[in-house]
Structures are given as C-alpha cells and as structure tokens.
Short mmCIF file of C-alpha atoms in Angstrom, two decimals:
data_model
loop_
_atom_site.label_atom_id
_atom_site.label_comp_id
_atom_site.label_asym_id
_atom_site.label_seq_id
_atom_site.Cartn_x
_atom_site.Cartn_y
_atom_site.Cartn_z
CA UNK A 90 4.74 -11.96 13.18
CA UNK A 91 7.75 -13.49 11.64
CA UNK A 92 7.96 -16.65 9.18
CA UNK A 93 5.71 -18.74 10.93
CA UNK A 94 3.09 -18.43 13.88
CA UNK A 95 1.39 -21.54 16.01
CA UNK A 96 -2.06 -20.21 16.75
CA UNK A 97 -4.75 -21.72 19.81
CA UNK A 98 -8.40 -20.06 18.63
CA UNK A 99 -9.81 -19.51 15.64
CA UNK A 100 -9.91 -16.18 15.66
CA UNK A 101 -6.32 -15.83 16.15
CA UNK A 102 -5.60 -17.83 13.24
CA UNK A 103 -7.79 -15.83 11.18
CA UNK A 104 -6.24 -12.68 12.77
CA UNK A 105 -2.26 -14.06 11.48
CA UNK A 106 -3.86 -14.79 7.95
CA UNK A 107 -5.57 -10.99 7.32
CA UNK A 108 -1.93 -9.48 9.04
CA UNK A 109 0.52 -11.31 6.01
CA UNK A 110 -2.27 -10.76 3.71
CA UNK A 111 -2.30 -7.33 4.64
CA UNK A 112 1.59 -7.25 5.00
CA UNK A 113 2.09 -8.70 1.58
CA UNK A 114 -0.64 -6.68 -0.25
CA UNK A 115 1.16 -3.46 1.21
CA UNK A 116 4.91 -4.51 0.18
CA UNK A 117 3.90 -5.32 -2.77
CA UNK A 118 1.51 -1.93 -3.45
CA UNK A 119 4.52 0.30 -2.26
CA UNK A 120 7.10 -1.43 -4.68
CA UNK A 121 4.41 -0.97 -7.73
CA UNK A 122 4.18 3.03 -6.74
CA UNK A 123 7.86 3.39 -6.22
CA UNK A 124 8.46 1.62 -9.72
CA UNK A 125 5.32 3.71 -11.34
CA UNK A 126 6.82 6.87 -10.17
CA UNK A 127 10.49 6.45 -9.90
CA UNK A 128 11.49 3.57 -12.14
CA UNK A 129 12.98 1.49 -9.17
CA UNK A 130 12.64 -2.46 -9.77
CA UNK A 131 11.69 -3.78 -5.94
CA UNK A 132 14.68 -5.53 -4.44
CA UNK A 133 14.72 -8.74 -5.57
CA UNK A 134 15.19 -10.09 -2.09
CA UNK A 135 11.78 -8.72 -0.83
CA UNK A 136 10.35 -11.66 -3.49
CA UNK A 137 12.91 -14.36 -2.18
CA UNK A 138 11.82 -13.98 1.10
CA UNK A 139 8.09 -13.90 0.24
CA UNK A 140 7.45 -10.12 0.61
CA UNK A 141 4.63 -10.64 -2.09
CA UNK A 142 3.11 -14.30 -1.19
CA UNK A 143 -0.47 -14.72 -0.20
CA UNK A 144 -0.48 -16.72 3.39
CA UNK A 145 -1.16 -20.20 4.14
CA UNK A 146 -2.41 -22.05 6.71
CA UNK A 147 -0.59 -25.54 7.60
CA UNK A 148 -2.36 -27.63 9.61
CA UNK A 149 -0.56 -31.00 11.48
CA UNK A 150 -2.64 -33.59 12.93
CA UNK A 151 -0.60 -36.43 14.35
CA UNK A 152 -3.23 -38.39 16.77
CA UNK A 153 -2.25 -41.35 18.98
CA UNK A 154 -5.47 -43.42 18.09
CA UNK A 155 -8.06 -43.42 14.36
CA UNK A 156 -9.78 -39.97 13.89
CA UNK A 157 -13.06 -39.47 16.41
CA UNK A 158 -15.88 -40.43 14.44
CA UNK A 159 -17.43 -37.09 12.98
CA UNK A 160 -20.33 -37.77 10.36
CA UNK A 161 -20.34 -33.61 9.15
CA UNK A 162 -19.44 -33.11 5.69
CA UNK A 163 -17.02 -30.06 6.97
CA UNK A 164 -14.61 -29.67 9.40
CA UNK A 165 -12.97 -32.75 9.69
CA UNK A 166 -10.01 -34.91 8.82
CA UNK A 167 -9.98 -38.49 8.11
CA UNK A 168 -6.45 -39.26 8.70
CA UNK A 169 -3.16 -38.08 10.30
CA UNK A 170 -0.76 -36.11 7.87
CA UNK A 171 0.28 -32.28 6.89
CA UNK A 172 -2.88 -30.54 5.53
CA UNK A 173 -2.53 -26.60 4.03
CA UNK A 174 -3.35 -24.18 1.27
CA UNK A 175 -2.95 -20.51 0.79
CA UNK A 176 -6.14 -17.92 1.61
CA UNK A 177 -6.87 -15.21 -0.34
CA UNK A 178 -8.72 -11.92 1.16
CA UNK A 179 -8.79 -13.46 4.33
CA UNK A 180 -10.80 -10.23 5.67
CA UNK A 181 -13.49 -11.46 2.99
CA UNK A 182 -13.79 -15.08 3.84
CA UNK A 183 -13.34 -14.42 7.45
CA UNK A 184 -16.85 -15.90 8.83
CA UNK A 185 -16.37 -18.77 6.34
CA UNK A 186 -13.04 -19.53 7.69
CA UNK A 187 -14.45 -20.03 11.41
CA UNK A 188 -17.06 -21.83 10.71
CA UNK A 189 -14.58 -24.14 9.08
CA UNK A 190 -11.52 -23.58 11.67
CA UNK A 191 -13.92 -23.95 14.76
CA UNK A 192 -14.93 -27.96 14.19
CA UNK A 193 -11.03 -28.50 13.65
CA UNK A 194 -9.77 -26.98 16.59
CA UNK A 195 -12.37 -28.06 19.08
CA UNK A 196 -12.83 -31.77 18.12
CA UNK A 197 -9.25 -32.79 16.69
CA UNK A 198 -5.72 -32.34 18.44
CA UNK A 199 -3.95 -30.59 15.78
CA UNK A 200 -1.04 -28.04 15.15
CA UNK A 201 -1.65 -24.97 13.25
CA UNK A 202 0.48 -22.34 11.91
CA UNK A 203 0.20 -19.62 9.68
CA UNK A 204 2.79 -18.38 7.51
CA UNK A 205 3.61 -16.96 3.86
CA UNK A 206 3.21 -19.36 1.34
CA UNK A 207 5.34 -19.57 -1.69
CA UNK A 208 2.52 -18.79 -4.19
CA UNK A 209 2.91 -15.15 -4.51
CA UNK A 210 -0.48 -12.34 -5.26
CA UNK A 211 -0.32 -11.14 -8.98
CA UNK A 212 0.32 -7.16 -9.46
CA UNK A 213 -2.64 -6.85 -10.73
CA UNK A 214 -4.67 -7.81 -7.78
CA UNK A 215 -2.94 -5.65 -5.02
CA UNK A 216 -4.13 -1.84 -6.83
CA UNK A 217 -6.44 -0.10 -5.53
CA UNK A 218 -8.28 2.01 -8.22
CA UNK A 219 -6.48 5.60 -8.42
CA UNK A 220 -3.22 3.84 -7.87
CA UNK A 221 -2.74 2.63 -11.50
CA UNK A 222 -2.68 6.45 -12.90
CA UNK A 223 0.31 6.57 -15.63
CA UNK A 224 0.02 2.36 -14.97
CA UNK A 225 -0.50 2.50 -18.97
CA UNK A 226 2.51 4.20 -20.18
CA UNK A 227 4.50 0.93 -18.81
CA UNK A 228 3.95 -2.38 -20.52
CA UNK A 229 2.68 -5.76 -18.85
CA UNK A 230 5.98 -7.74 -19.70
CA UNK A 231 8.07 -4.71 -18.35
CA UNK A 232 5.52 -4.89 -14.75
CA UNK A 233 5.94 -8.88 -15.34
CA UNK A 234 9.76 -8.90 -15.34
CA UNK A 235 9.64 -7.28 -11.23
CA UNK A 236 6.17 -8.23 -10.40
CA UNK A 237 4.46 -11.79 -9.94
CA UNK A 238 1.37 -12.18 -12.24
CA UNK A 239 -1.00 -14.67 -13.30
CA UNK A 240 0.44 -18.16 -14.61
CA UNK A 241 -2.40 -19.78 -16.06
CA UNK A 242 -0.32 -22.67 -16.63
CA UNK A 243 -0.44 -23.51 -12.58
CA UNK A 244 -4.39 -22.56 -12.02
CA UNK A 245 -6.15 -26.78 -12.38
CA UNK A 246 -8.87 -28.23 -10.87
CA UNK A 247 -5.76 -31.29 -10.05
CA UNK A 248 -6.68 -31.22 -6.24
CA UNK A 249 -10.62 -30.93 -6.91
CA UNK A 250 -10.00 -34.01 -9.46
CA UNK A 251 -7.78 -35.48 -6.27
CA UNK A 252 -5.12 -35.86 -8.89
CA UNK A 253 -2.45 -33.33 -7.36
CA UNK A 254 -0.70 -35.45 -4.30
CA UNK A 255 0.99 -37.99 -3.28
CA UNK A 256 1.18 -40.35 -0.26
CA UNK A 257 3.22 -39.35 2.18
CA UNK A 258 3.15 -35.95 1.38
CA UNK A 259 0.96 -32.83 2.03
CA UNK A 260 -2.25 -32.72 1.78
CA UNK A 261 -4.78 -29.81 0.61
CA UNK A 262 -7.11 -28.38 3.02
CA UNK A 263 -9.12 -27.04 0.24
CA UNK A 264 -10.61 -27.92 -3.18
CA UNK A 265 -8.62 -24.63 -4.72
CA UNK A 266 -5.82 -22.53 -3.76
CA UNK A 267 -5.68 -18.86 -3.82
#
C-alpha cells in the first residue's frame, strides 16, 4: 500500500486500515519470535519507518463555502481543517467505522488517506496465546529496550477534556486514540 493511500468509499478506507493493522501486527509478531528464539533485536529501521505503528486515518476538509447544515450528533464536521487519529483492531470496529465514515464521505467534500501513524502497538498486544512460550525466561525491560510498550505517561483524557490542540493545527477525529 505504501506510506499513504487516498481512499473514495468507505469500505475501502476501512479495507487500507485492517491491511497496516494487519501489516504492522505481523512485523512486529515475527520480530518478537525471531528475538524469543534466536536472540536477534529487530532492525532498528523497521521501527523508524513505522514497521510497528497502529494506522491512522487523516481526514482534510477544505470547503469553498460554511459546512452544510447537518443537525446528527455523528458524522459531521463543523469546520474546515486536518482531522485524524489512529484505529486500533480495525477488523473489530469495522461496522462502527462505516457507520461513522459513510455520513462523512457522502455529505462533505473531503480528502482521506490512510497511513501508519507514529504511535506504535505495544508488544504485548500483538501475541497470540501459544506464541509467548519461553516469553518468561526474558525480562520486560530487556523486551522494552527492542519493542514499543505501554507509556502510561501519554494515555489522557486531554482531547475528551478538548484540552490537547491548538488552532491551526490538527484536529482529533475521535474522543481517544488507539
């Protein structure tokens, strides 16, 4: 799919977000079992270039006139700007995320892409059970030192408290990122 994708349907968009979901859960699976079972770090490259990062969706909306005037509580956007943040288990949320994408795309001219994000999908949540056997004999700073996990220092309720941006700059499309 490459770094980015500009998607026309719903579905398609939905489609882009389960494939570097997918993409990145399987990089990032392969590099725990090669480390588990032959002590190889992954390449630290393959987390520069976002090998391990959940996908987001970005969504531009750049109209020539004021928004149409839509009174649903979903769906909509109340002015032009950048809108995005990341999905997690896209498969799992995939009916939610048309009922959500479908208003957008039909009432609003807007852009959107899909692409990886920069938050990247702790170790922990990419095994599958059966996978971790021997996971014990190596210690969560060593797995922490090659693998992204949890920072509880960045998981707030900032954009929920609509305390996280700034004008003029991105804006979330959600209450909570992945």
């Amino acid at each position: 799919m490459g770094a980015m994708s500009k998607l026309t349907t719903p579905e398609a968009v939905v489609d882009a977000l389960e494939k570097l979901y997918h993409e990145a859960v399987e990089a990032q699976s392969a590099a725990l079992h090669t480390f588990l079972h032959k002590g190889t770090p992954p390449d630290p490259k393959l987390r520069q270039k976002g090998a391990f990062c959940y996908p987001q969706i970005r969504i531009v909306y750049d109209p020539d006139g004021p928004p149409p005037p839509i009174s649903r509580s979903y769906g909509r956007i109340s002015e032009p700007g950048t809108y995005l943040t990341t999905i997690t288990r896209p498969d799992f949320f995939r009916t939610y995320l048309l009922e959500q994408l479908t208003p957008l795309m039909r009432d609003y001219d807007i852009t959107i892409t899909v692409e990886p994000s920069q938050s990247e999908i702790p170790y922990a949540y990419v095994w599958e059970q059966g996978q971790a056997a021997g996971l014990e004999e190596i210690s969560p700073a060593e797995l922490a030192r090659h693998f992204p996990s949890p920072n509880l220092a960045e998981i707030g309720d900032e954009i929920a408290d609509g305390e996280l941006y700034e004008p003029y700059t991105e804006h979330p499309l959600a209450l909570f990122d992945a």
